[in-house]
């Protein structure tokens, strides 16, 4: 059963090339406010968004993230942060136990989920306006330097970036796993994993061949093996998060 919202969701694709058309403040504020309406655990609203408008700062972030040139060139670039600072400030005049509890891994998970839910709401709002978006996980490649650039206080950490703008390309829609692969009934069914991976691998090979005009070919499994064999795996994250007063126990 389709409707306009679902049709917009089904057309999602990552956009890296953008037109020079300006995104108005009204558009941006609507996108952010739509994000704020996402579900949030216990009304923590444990996130903040930093709009990067300074060109030099934007360029530095683009370099730290890859480099990724679209971070530098997109009309809007946002950094989404897990933010328990407001909770810390609201409770800092009470007993120390509150700060100890703030440092639990559970609360860090709550903050990351809150951030992701809000960001996905904002992404859908942007796409409903005819805009394109790109999530940029590379913002965590050199997470401590990014945190310093953005002057993030204790209990605030950058999770990912988001480019927004009018698309100047129409890339192929990347195929997803079949419904059978991801939907289980009552308990996890491990018996279907190999078959659903094999079926998806075939579709990914076809997608890559079409996208590259026959110049490249690899399966999902091959790309996962390649990813996990890379030396660069952001191995300092836990220590960084703990240094910010998060995920200590």
Coordinates of N, CA and C in Angstrom, one line a residue:
X1 N 0.9 -1.2 0.0 CA 0.0 0.0 0.0 C 0.9 1.2 0.0
X2 N 0.9 2.0 -1.1 CA 1.7 3.1 -1.2 C 1.0 4.4 -1.0
X3 N 1.8 5.4 -0.5 CA 1.3 6.8 -0.4 C 2.5 7.7 -0.7
X4 N 2.3 9.0 -0.7 CA 3.3 9.9 -1.1 C 4.5 9.8 -0.2
X5 N 4.3 9.6 1.1 CA 5.4 9.5 2.1 C 6.3 8.3 1.7
X6 N 5.6 7.2 1.6 CA 6.3 5.9 1.3 C 7.0 6.0 0.0
X7 N 6.4 6.6 -1.0 CA 7.0 6.7 -2.3 C 8.3 7.5 -2.2
X8 N 8.3 8.6 -1.4 CA 9.5 9.4 -1.2 C 10.6 8.5 -0.5
X9 N 10.2 7.7 0.5 CA 11.2 6.9 1.2 C 11.8 5.8 0.2
X10 N 11.0 5.3 -0.6 CA 11.4 4.2 -1.6 C 12.4 4.8 -2.6
X11 N 12.4 6.1 -2.8 CA 13.3 6.7 -3.8 C 14.6 7.2 -3.2
X12 N 14.9 6.9 -2.0 CA 16.1 7.4 -1.4 C 17.3 6.9 -2.1
X13 N 18.3 7.8 -2.2 CA 19.6 7.5 -2.7 C 20.6 8.6 -2.2
X14 N 21.8 8.2 -2.1 CA 22.9 9.1 -1.6 C 23.3 10.1 -2.7
X15 N 23.2 11.4 -2.4 CA 23.6 12.4 -3.3 C 24.9 13.1 -3.0
X16 N 25.8 13.1 -3.9 CA 27.1 13.7 -3.7 C 27.3 15.0 -4.6
X17 N 26.6 15.1 -5.6 CA 26.7 16.3 -6.5 C 25.5 17.1 -6.3
X18 N 25.7 18.4 -6.0 CA 24.6 19.3 -5.8 C 24.6 20.6 -6.7
X19 N 23.4 21.1 -6.9 CA 23.3 22.3 -7.7 C 23.7 23.5 -6.7
X20 N 24.0 24.6 -7.3 CA 24.4 25.8 -6.5 C 23.2 26.5 -5.8
X21 N 22.0 26.0 -6.0 CA 20.8 26.6 -5.5 C 20.9 26.7 -4.0
X22 N 20.6 27.8 -3.4 CA 20.7 28.1 -2.0 C 19.5 27.4 -1.2
X23 N 19.8 26.8 -0.1 CA 18.8 26.3 0.8 C 18.4 27.4 1.8
X24 N 17.2 27.8 1.8 CA 16.8 29.0 2.6 C 16.8 28.6 4.1
X25 N 16.9 29.6 5.0 CA 16.8 29.3 6.4 C 15.4 28.7 6.7
X26 N 14.4 29.1 6.1 CA 13.1 28.5 6.4 C 13.1 27.0 6.0
X27 N 13.7 26.6 4.9 CA 13.7 25.2 4.6 C 14.5 24.5 5.6
X28 N 15.7 25.0 6.0 CA 16.6 24.3 6.9 C 15.9 24.2 8.3
X29 N 15.3 25.2 8.8 CA 14.6 25.2 10.1 C 13.5 24.2 10.1
X30 N 12.8 24.1 9.0 CA 11.7 23.1 8.9 C 12.3 21.7 8.9
X31 N 13.4 21.5 8.2 CA 14.0 20.2 8.2 C 14.4 19.8 9.6
X32 N 15.0 20.7 10.4 CA 15.5 20.4 11.7 C 14.3 20.2 12.6
X33 N 13.3 21.0 12.5 CA 12.1 20.9 13.4 C 11.4 19.5 13.1
X34 N 11.4 19.1 11.9 CA 10.8 17.8 11.6 C 11.6 16.7 12.2
X35 N 12.9 16.9 12.3 CA 13.8 15.9 13.0 C 13.5 15.9 14.4
X36 N 13.2 17.0 15.0 CA 12.9 17.1 16.4 C 11.6 16.3 16.8
X37 N 10.8 16.1 15.9 CA 9.5 15.4 16.2 C 9.7 13.8 16.2
X38 N 10.9 13.4 15.9 CA 11.2 11.9 16.0 C 11.0 11.4 17.5
X39 N 10.7 10.2 17.6 CA 10.7 9.6 19.0 C 12.0 9.8 19.7
X40 N 11.9 10.0 21.0 CA 13.1 10.2 21.9 C 12.9 9.4 23.2
X41 N 13.9 8.7 23.6 CA 13.7 7.9 24.9 C 13.6 8.8 26.1
X42 N 12.5 8.6 26.8 CA 12.3 9.4 28.1 C 12.4 10.9 27.9
X43 N 12.1 11.4 26.7 CA 12.1 12.8 26.3 C 13.5 13.4 26.6
X44 N 14.6 12.6 26.5 CA 15.9 13.1 26.7 C 16.3 14.1 25.6
X45 N 15.9 13.8 24.3 CA 16.2 14.6 23.1 C 17.8 14.8 23.2
X46 N 18.5 13.7 23.2 CA 19.9 13.7 23.5 C 20.8 13.9 22.2
X47 N 20.6 15.0 21.6 CA 21.3 15.3 20.3 C 21.4 16.8 20.1
X48 N 22.4 17.2 19.4 CA 22.5 18.6 18.9 C 23.0 18.6 17.5
X49 N 22.7 19.6 16.7 CA 23.1 19.7 15.3 C 23.9 21.0 15.1
X50 N 25.0 20.8 14.5 CA 25.8 22.0 14.2 C 25.9 22.3 12.7
X51 N 25.4 23.4 12.3 CA 25.3 23.9 10.9 C 26.6 24.5 10.6
X52 N 27.4 23.9 9.7 CA 28.7 24.5 9.4 C 28.6 25.4 8.2
X53 N 28.7 26.7 8.5 CA 28.6 27.8 7.5 C 29.9 28.4 7.2
X54 N 30.9 28.3 8.1 CA 32.2 28.9 7.9 C 33.0 28.1 6.9
X55 N 33.4 28.7 5.7 CA 34.0 28.0 4.6 C 35.3 27.3 5.0
X56 N 36.1 28.0 5.8 CA 37.4 27.3 6.2 C 37.1 26.1 7.1
X57 N 36.2 26.2 8.0 CA 35.9 25.1 8.9 C 35.3 24.0 8.0
X58 N 34.5 24.3 7.1 CA 33.9 23.3 6.2 C 35.0 22.5 5.5
X59 N 36.0 23.2 5.0 CA 37.1 22.6 4.2 C 37.9 21.7 5.2
X60 N 38.1 22.1 6.4 CA 38.9 21.3 7.3 C 38.1 20.0 7.6
X61 N 36.8 20.1 7.8 CA 36.0 18.9 8.1 C 36.0 18.0 6.9
X62 N 35.9 18.6 5.7 CA 36.0 17.7 4.5 C 37.3 16.9 4.4
X63 N 38.4 17.6 4.8 CA 39.7 16.9 4.8 C 39.7 15.8 5.8
X64 N 39.3 16.1 7.0 CA 39.3 15.1 8.1 C 38.4 13.9 7.8
X65 N 37.3 14.1 7.1 CA 36.3 13.1 6.8 C 36.8 12.2 5.7
X66 N 37.9 12.4 5.0 CA 38.2 11.5 3.9 C 39.6 11.7 3.3
X67 N 39.8 12.7 2.5 CA 38.8 13.9 2.2 C 37.6 13.5 1.4
X68 N 36.5 14.2 1.7 CA 35.3 14.0 1.0 C 34.8 15.4 0.4
X69 N 35.0 15.6 -0.9 CA 34.8 16.9 -1.5 C 33.3 17.4 -1.3
X70 N 32.4 16.5 -1.3 CA 31.0 16.9 -1.2 C 30.7 17.6 0.2
X71 N 31.4 17.3 1.2 CA 31.3 18.0 2.5 C 31.6 19.5 2.3
X72 N 32.6 19.8 1.4 CA 33.0 21.1 1.1 C 32.0 21.9 0.2
X73 N 31.4 21.1 -0.7 CA 30.6 21.8 -1.8 C 29.1 21.7 -1.6
X74 N 28.6 20.9 -0.7 CA 27.1 20.9 -0.5 C 26.6 22.2 0.0
X75 N 25.4 22.6 -0.4 CA 24.9 23.9 0.1 C 24.8 24.0 1.6
X76 N 24.4 22.8 2.2 CA 24.3 22.7 3.7 C 25.1 21.5 4.2
X77 N 25.8 21.7 5.2 CA 26.5 20.5 5.9 C 26.2 20.6 7.4
X78 N 25.6 19.6 7.9 CA 25.3 19.5 9.4 C 26.1 18.4 10.0
X79 N 26.6 18.7 11.2 CA 27.2 17.6 12.0 C 26.2 17.3 13.2
X80 N 25.8 16.0 13.2 CA 24.9 15.5 14.2 C 25.7 14.9 15.4
X81 N 25.4 15.4 16.6 CA 26.1 15.0 17.8 C 25.2 14.4 18.8
X82 N 25.7 13.3 19.4 CA 25.0 12.8 20.6 C 25.3 13.7 21.7
X83 N 24.3 14.2 22.4 CA 24.5 15.3 23.4 C 23.8 15.0 24.7
X84 N 24.6 14.6 25.7 CA 24.0 14.5 27.1 C 24.4 15.6 28.0
X85 N 25.0 16.7 27.3 CA 25.4 17.9 28.1 C 24.2 18.5 28.8
X86 N 23.1 18.7 28.1 CA 21.9 19.3 28.7 C 21.5 18.6 29.9
X87 N 21.5 17.2 29.8 CA 21.1 16.4 31.0 C 22.1 16.6 32.1
X88 N 23.4 16.7 31.8 CA 24.4 16.9 32.8 C 24.2 18.2 33.5
X89 N 23.9 19.3 32.7 CA 23.7 20.6 33.3 C 22.5 20.6 34.2
X90 N 21.4 20.0 33.7 CA 20.1 20.0 34.4 C 20.2 19.3 35.8
X91 N 21.2 18.3 35.9 CA 21.2 17.5 37.1 C 22.5 17.8 37.9
X92 N 23.3 18.8 37.5 CA 24.6 18.9 38.1 C 24.6 19.4 39.6
X93 N 23.4 20.0 39.9 CA 23.3 20.5 41.3 C 22.7 19.5 42.2
X94 N 22.5 18.3 41.7 CA 21.9 17.2 42.6 C 23.1 16.2 42.9
X95 N 22.7 15.1 43.4 CA 23.7 14.1 43.9 C 24.6 13.6 42.8
X96 N 25.8 13.2 43.2 CA 26.8 12.8 42.2 C 26.4 11.5 41.5
X97 N 25.5 10.8 42.1 CA 25.0 9.5 41.5 C 24.5 9.8 40.1
X98 N 23.8 10.9 39.9 CA 23.2 11.2 38.6 C 24.3 11.3 37.5
X99 N 25.5 11.9 37.8 CA 26.5 12.0 36.8 C 27.1 10.6 36.6
X100 N 27.2 9.8 37.6 CA 27.7 8.4 37.4 C 26.8 7.6 36.5
X101 N 25.5 7.8 36.7 CA 24.5 7.1 35.8 C 24.6 7.7 34.4
X102 N 24.9 9.0 34.2 CA 25.0 9.6 32.9 C 26.1 8.9 32.1
X103 N 27.1 8.4 32.8 CA 28.2 7.8 32.1 C 28.0 6.3 31.7
X104 N 26.9 5.8 32.0 CA 26.6 4.4 31.6 C 26.5 4.2 30.1
X105 N 27.0 3.1 29.6 CA 26.9 2.8 28.2 C 25.5 2.8 27.7
X106 N 24.5 2.5 28.5 CA 23.1 2.5 28.1 C 22.7 3.9 27.7
X107 N 23.1 4.9 28.5 CA 22.8 6.3 28.1 C 23.5 6.8 26.9
X108 N 24.7 6.3 26.6 CA 25.3 6.6 25.3 C 24.5 6.0 24.2
X109 N 24.1 4.8 24.4 CA 23.2 4.1 23.3 C 21.9 4.9 23.1
X110 N 21.3 5.4 24.2 CA 20.1 6.2 24.0 C 20.4 7.4 23.2
X111 N 21.5 8.1 23.5 CA 21.9 9.3 22.8 C 22.1 9.0 21.3
X112 N 22.8 7.9 21.0 CA 23.1 7.7 19.6 C 21.8 7.3 18.8
X113 N 20.9 6.6 19.5 CA 19.6 6.2 18.9 C 18.8 7.5 18.7
X114 N 18.7 8.3 19.7 CA 18.0 9.6 19.6 C 18.5 10.4 18.4
X115 N 19.8 10.5 18.3 CA 20.4 11.3 17.2 C 20.1 10.7 15.8
X116 N 20.2 9.4 15.7 CA 19.9 8.7 14.4 C 18.4 8.9 14.0
X117 N 17.5 8.7 15.0 CA 16.1 8.9 14.7 C 15.8 10.3 14.2
X118 N 16.3 11.3 14.9 CA 16.1 12.7 14.5 C 16.6 13.0 13.1
X119 N 17.9 12.4 12.9 CA 18.5 12.7 11.6 C 17.7 12.0 10.5
X120 N 17.2 10.9 10.7 CA 16.4 10.2 9.6 C 15.1 10.9 9.3
X121 N 14.5 11.5 10.4 CA 13.3 12.3 10.2 C 13.7 13.5 9.3
X122 N 14.8 14.2 9.6 CA 15.2 15.3 8.9 C 15.5 15.0 7.5
X123 N 16.2 13.8 7.3 CA 16.5 13.4 5.9 C 15.2 13.2 5.1
X124 N 14.2 12.6 5.7 CA 13.0 12.4 4.9 C 12.3 13.7 4.7
X125 N 12.3 14.6 5.6 CA 11.7 15.9 5.4 C 12.4 16.6 4.2
X126 N 13.8 16.6 4.2 CA 14.5 17.2 3.1 C 14.1 16.6 1.8
X127 N 14.1 15.3 1.7 CA 13.8 14.6 0.4 C 12.3 14.9 0.0
X128 N 11.4 15.1 1.0 CA 10.1 15.4 0.6 C 10.0 16.8 -0.1
X129 N 11.0 17.7 0.1 CA 11.1 19.0 -0.5 C 11.8 19.0 -1.8
X130 N 12.2 17.8 -2.3 CA 12.9 17.7 -3.5 C 14.4 17.8 -3.4
X131 N 14.9 17.8 -2.1 CA 16.3 17.9 -1.8 C 16.9 16.5 -1.8
X132 N 18.2 16.5 -1.8 CA 19.0 15.2 -1.6 C 19.8 15.3 -0.4
X133 N 20.2 14.2 0.1 CA 21.0 14.2 1.3 C 22.1 13.1 1.2
X134 N 23.1 13.2 2.1 CA 24.2 12.2 2.2 C 24.6 12.2 3.6
X135 N 24.5 11.0 4.2 CA 25.1 10.8 5.6 C 26.6 10.6 5.4
X136 N 27.4 11.2 6.3 CA 28.8 11.2 6.2 C 29.4 10.6 7.5
X137 N 29.6 9.3 7.5 CA 30.2 8.6 8.7 C 31.7 9.0 8.9
X138 N 32.3 9.5 7.8 CA 33.7 9.8 7.8 C 34.0 10.9 8.8
X139 N 33.0 11.5 9.4 CA 33.2 12.6 10.4 C 33.9 11.9 11.6
X140 N 33.8 10.6 11.7 CA 34.4 9.9 12.9 C 35.8 9.4 12.6
X141 N 36.3 9.6 11.3 CA 37.7 9.2 11.0 C 38.7 9.7 11.9
X142 N 38.6 11.0 12.2 CA 39.5 11.7 13.1 C 38.7 12.4 14.1
X143 N 38.0 11.7 15.0 CA 36.9 12.2 15.8 C 37.4 13.2 16.8
X144 N 38.6 13.0 17.4 CA 39.0 13.9 18.4 C 39.3 15.3 17.8
X145 N 39.9 15.3 16.5 CA 40.2 16.6 15.9 C 38.9 17.3 15.5
X146 N 37.9 16.5 15.1 CA 36.6 17.1 14.8 C 36.0 17.7 16.0
X147 N 36.0 17.0 17.1 CA 35.5 17.5 18.4 C 36.1 18.8 18.8
X148 N 37.5 18.9 18.6 CA 38.2 20.1 19.0 C 37.8 21.3 18.1
X149 N 37.7 21.0 16.8 CA 37.3 22.0 15.8 C 35.9 22.6 16.2
X150 N 35.0 21.7 16.6 CA 33.6 22.2 16.9 C 33.4 22.6 18.3
X151 N 34.5 22.6 19.1 CA 34.5 23.0 20.5 C 33.4 22.3 21.3
X152 N 33.4 21.0 21.1 CA 32.4 20.2 21.8 C 32.7 20.0 23.3
X153 N 31.8 20.3 24.2 CA 32.1 20.1 25.6 C 32.0 18.6 26.1
X154 N 32.3 18.4 27.3 CA 32.1 17.0 27.9 C 30.6 16.6 27.6
X155 N 30.5 15.3 27.4 CA 29.2 14.6 27.2 C 28.6 15.0 25.8
X156 N 29.4 15.5 24.9 CA 28.9 15.7 23.5 C 29.9 15.2 22.5
X157 N 29.5 14.3 21.6 CA 30.4 13.7 20.6 C 29.8 13.8 19.2
X158 N 30.6 14.0 18.2 CA 30.1 14.0 16.8 C 29.9 12.5 16.3
X159 N 28.7 12.3 15.7 CA 28.4 10.9 15.2 C 28.5 10.8 13.7
X160 N 28.0 11.8 13.0 CA 28.0 11.8 11.5 C 27.6 13.1 11.0
X161 N 28.0 13.3 9.7 CA 27.6 14.6 9.1 C 26.4 14.3 8.1
X162 N 25.8 15.4 7.6 CA 24.7 15.3 6.6 C 24.9 16.4 5.6
X163 N 25.1 16.1 4.4 CA 25.0 17.0 3.3 C 23.6 17.2 2.8
X164 N 23.2 18.4 2.5 CA 21.8 18.7 2.0 C 21.9 19.6 0.8
X165 N 21.2 19.4 -0.2 CA 21.1 20.3 -1.4 C 20.2 19.7 -2.5
X166 N 20.0 20.5 -3.5 CA 19.3 20.1 -4.7 C 20.2 19.2 -5.5
X167 N 19.7 17.9 -5.8 CA 20.6 17.0 -6.5 C 20.9 17.5 -7.9
X168 N 22.2 17.2 -8.2 CA 22.7 17.5 -9.6 C 23.1 16.2 -10.2
X169 N 22.5 15.1 -9.8 CA 22.7 13.8 -10.3 C 21.5 12.9 -10.0
X170 N 21.4 11.8 -10.7 CA 20.3 10.8 -10.4 C 21.0 9.4 -10.3
X171 N 21.7 9.1 -9.2 CA 22.4 7.8 -9.1 C 21.3 6.7 -9.0
X172 N 21.8 5.5 -9.4 CA 21.0 4.3 -9.2 C 20.6 4.1 -7.7
X173 N 19.4 3.6 -7.5 CA 19.0 3.3 -6.2 C 19.7 1.9 -5.8
X174 N 20.4 2.0 -4.7 CA 21.1 0.8 -4.2 C 20.1 -0.3 -3.7
X175 N 20.3 -1.5 -4.2 CA 19.3 -2.5 -3.8 C 19.5 -2.9 -2.3
X176 N 18.5 -3.3 -1.6 CA 18.5 -3.7 -0.2 C 18.3 -5.2 -0.1
X177 N 18.6 -5.8 1.0 CA 18.3 -7.2 1.3 C 16.8 -7.4 1.1
X178 N 16.4 -8.6 0.8 CA 15.0 -9.0 0.6 C 14.3 -8.9 2.0
X179 N 13.0 -8.8 2.0 CA 12.3 -8.7 3.2 C 12.5 -10.0 4.0
X180 N 12.6 -11.1 3.3 CA 12.8 -12.4 4.0 C 14.1 -12.4 4.8
X181 N 15.1 -11.7 4.3 CA 16.4 -11.7 5.0 C 16.4 -10.9 6.3
X182 N 15.6 -9.9 6.4 CA 15.6 -9.0 7.6 C 14.5 -9.2 8.5
X183 N 13.4 -9.9 8.0 CA 12.2 -10.0 8.9 C 12.1 -11.4 9.4
X184 N 12.1 -11.6 10.7 CA 12.0 -12.9 11.4 C 10.7 -12.9 12.2
X185 N 10.2 -14.1 12.4 CA 9.0 -14.3 13.1 C 9.3 -15.0 14.4
X186 N 9.0 -14.3 15.5 CA 9.1 -14.8 16.9 C 10.5 -15.1 17.4
X187 N 11.4 -15.5 16.6 CA 12.8 -15.7 17.0 C 13.7 -15.6 15.8
X188 N 15.0 -15.4 16.0 CA 15.9 -15.3 14.9 C 16.1 -16.6 14.2
X189 N 16.0 -16.5 12.8 CA 16.1 -17.7 12.0 C 17.5 -17.7 11.3
X190 N 18.4 -18.3 11.9 CA 19.8 -18.3 11.3 C 19.9 -19.2 10.1
X191 N 19.0 -20.1 9.9 CA 19.1 -21.1 8.8 C 18.9 -20.4 7.4
X192 N 18.3 -19.2 7.4 CA 18.1 -18.6 6.1 C 19.2 -17.6 5.7
X193 N 20.2 -17.4 6.6 CA 21.2 -16.4 6.3 C 21.9 -16.6 5.0
X194 N 22.5 -17.8 4.8 CA 23.4 -18.1 3.7 C 22.6 -17.9 2.4
X195 N 21.3 -18.4 2.3 CA 20.5 -18.3 1.1 C 20.2 -16.9 0.8
X196 N 19.8 -16.1 1.8 CA 19.5 -14.7 1.5 C 20.7 -13.8 1.1
X197 N 21.8 -14.2 1.7 CA 23.1 -13.5 1.3 C 23.4 -13.8 -0.1
X198 N 23.3 -15.0 -0.5 CA 23.6 -15.4 -1.9 C 22.7 -14.7 -2.9
X199 N 21.4 -14.7 -2.6 CA 20.4 -14.0 -3.5 C 20.8 -12.5 -3.6
X200 N 21.1 -11.9 -2.4 CA 21.5 -10.4 -2.4 C 22.8 -10.2 -3.2
X201 N 23.7 -11.1 -3.0 CA 25.0 -10.9 -3.7 C 24.8 -10.8 -5.2
X202 N 23.9 -11.6 -5.8 CA 23.6 -11.6 -7.2 C 23.1 -10.2 -7.6
X203 N 22.2 -9.7 -6.8 CA 21.6 -8.4 -7.2 C 22.6 -7.3 -7.1
X204 N 23.5 -7.4 -6.1 CA 24.5 -6.3 -5.9 C 25.5 -6.4 -7.1
X205 N 25.9 -7.5 -7.5 CA 26.7 -7.6 -8.7 C 26.1 -7.0 -9.9
X206 N 24.8 -7.2 -10.1 CA 24.1 -6.6 -11.2 C 24.1 -5.1 -11.1
X207 N 23.8 -4.6 -9.9 CA 23.8 -3.2 -9.6 C 25.1 -2.5 -9.9
X208 N 26.2 -3.1 -9.4 CA 27.5 -2.6 -9.5 C 27.9 -2.5 -11.0
X209 N 27.6 -3.6 -11.7 CA 27.9 -3.6 -13.2 C 27.1 -2.5 -13.9
X210 N 25.9 -2.3 -13.6 CA 25.1 -1.3 -14.2 C 25.6 0.1 -13.9
X211 N 25.9 0.3 -12.6 CA 26.3 1.6 -12.2 C 27.7 2.0 -12.8
X212 N 28.5 1.0 -13.0 CA 29.9 1.3 -13.5 C 30.0 1.1 -15.0
X213 N 28.9 0.8 -15.7 CA 28.9 0.5 -17.1 C 29.8 -0.6 -17.4
X214 N 29.8 -1.6 -16.6 CA 30.6 -2.8 -16.8 C 32.0 -2.8 -16.4
X215 N 32.4 -1.6 -15.8 CA 33.8 -1.5 -15.4 C 34.2 -2.1 -14.1
X216 N 33.2 -2.5 -13.3 CA 33.5 -3.0 -12.0 C 32.5 -4.1 -11.7
X217 N 32.8 -5.0 -10.8 CA 31.9 -6.1 -10.4 C 32.4 -6.7 -9.1
X218 N 31.5 -6.6 -8.1 CA 31.8 -7.2 -6.8 C 30.4 -7.4 -6.1
X219 N 30.4 -8.4 -5.2 CA 29.2 -8.7 -4.4 C 29.2 -8.0 -3.1
X220 N 28.1 -8.1 -2.4 CA 28.0 -7.5 -1.0 C 29.0 -8.2 -0.1
X221 N 29.0 -9.5 -0.2 CA 30.0 -10.3 0.6 C 31.4 -9.9 0.4
X222 N 31.8 -9.7 -0.9 CA 33.1 -9.2 -1.2 C 33.4 -7.8 -0.6
X223 N 32.4 -6.9 -0.7 CA 32.7 -5.6 -0.2 C 32.8 -5.6 1.4
X224 N 32.1 -6.5 2.0 CA 32.2 -6.7 3.5 C 33.5 -7.3 3.9
X225 N 34.0 -8.2 3.1 CA 35.3 -8.8 3.4 C 36.4 -7.7 3.2
X226 N 36.2 -6.9 2.2 CA 37.2 -5.8 1.9 C 37.2 -4.8 3.0
X227 N 36.0 -4.5 3.5 CA 35.9 -3.5 4.6 C 36.5 -4.0 5.9
X228 N 36.3 -5.2 6.2 CA 36.8 -5.7 7.5 C 38.3 -6.1 7.4
X229 N 38.8 -6.1 6.2 CA 40.3 -6.4 6.1 C 41.1 -5.2 6.1
X230 N 40.5 -4.0 6.1 CA 41.2 -2.7 6.0 C 41.8 -2.4 7.4
X231 N 43.0 -1.9 7.3 CA 43.7 -1.5 8.6 C 43.0 -0.4 9.3
X232 N 42.4 0.6 8.5 CA 41.8 1.8 9.1 C 40.4 1.5 9.6
X233 N 40.2 1.2 10.9 CA 39.0 0.8 11.4 C 38.5 1.7 12.6
X234 N 39.0 2.9 12.7 CA 38.6 3.8 13.8 C 38.7 3.2 15.1
X235 N 39.9 2.8 15.5 CA 40.1 2.0 16.7 C 40.2 2.8 18.0
X236 N 40.1 4.1 17.9 CA 40.3 4.9 19.1 C 39.0 5.4 19.6
X237 N 37.9 5.0 19.1 CA 36.6 5.6 19.5 C 36.2 5.4 20.9
X238 N 36.4 4.2 21.4 CA 36.1 3.9 22.8 C 36.8 4.8 23.8
X239 N 38.1 5.0 23.6 CA 38.9 5.8 24.5 C 38.4 7.3 24.4
X240 N 38.1 7.7 23.1 CA 37.6 9.1 23.0 C 36.3 9.3 23.7
X241 N 35.4 8.4 23.5 CA 34.0 8.5 24.1 C 34.2 8.6 25.6
X242 N 35.1 7.7 26.2 CA 35.3 7.7 27.6 C 35.9 9.0 28.1
X243 N 36.8 9.6 27.3 CA 37.4 10.8 27.7 C 36.4 12.0 27.7
X244 N 35.3 11.8 27.0 CA 34.2 12.8 27.0 C 33.1 12.5 28.1
X245 N 33.4 11.6 29.0 CA 32.5 11.3 30.1 C 31.4 10.4 29.7
X246 N 31.6 9.6 28.6 CA 30.5 8.7 28.1 C 31.0 7.2 28.1
X247 N 30.1 6.3 28.2 CA 30.3 4.9 28.0 C 31.5 4.4 28.9
X248 N 31.5 4.9 30.2 CA 32.5 4.5 31.1 C 32.3 3.1 31.8
X249 N 31.0 2.7 31.8 CA 30.7 1.5 32.4 C 29.3 1.0 31.9

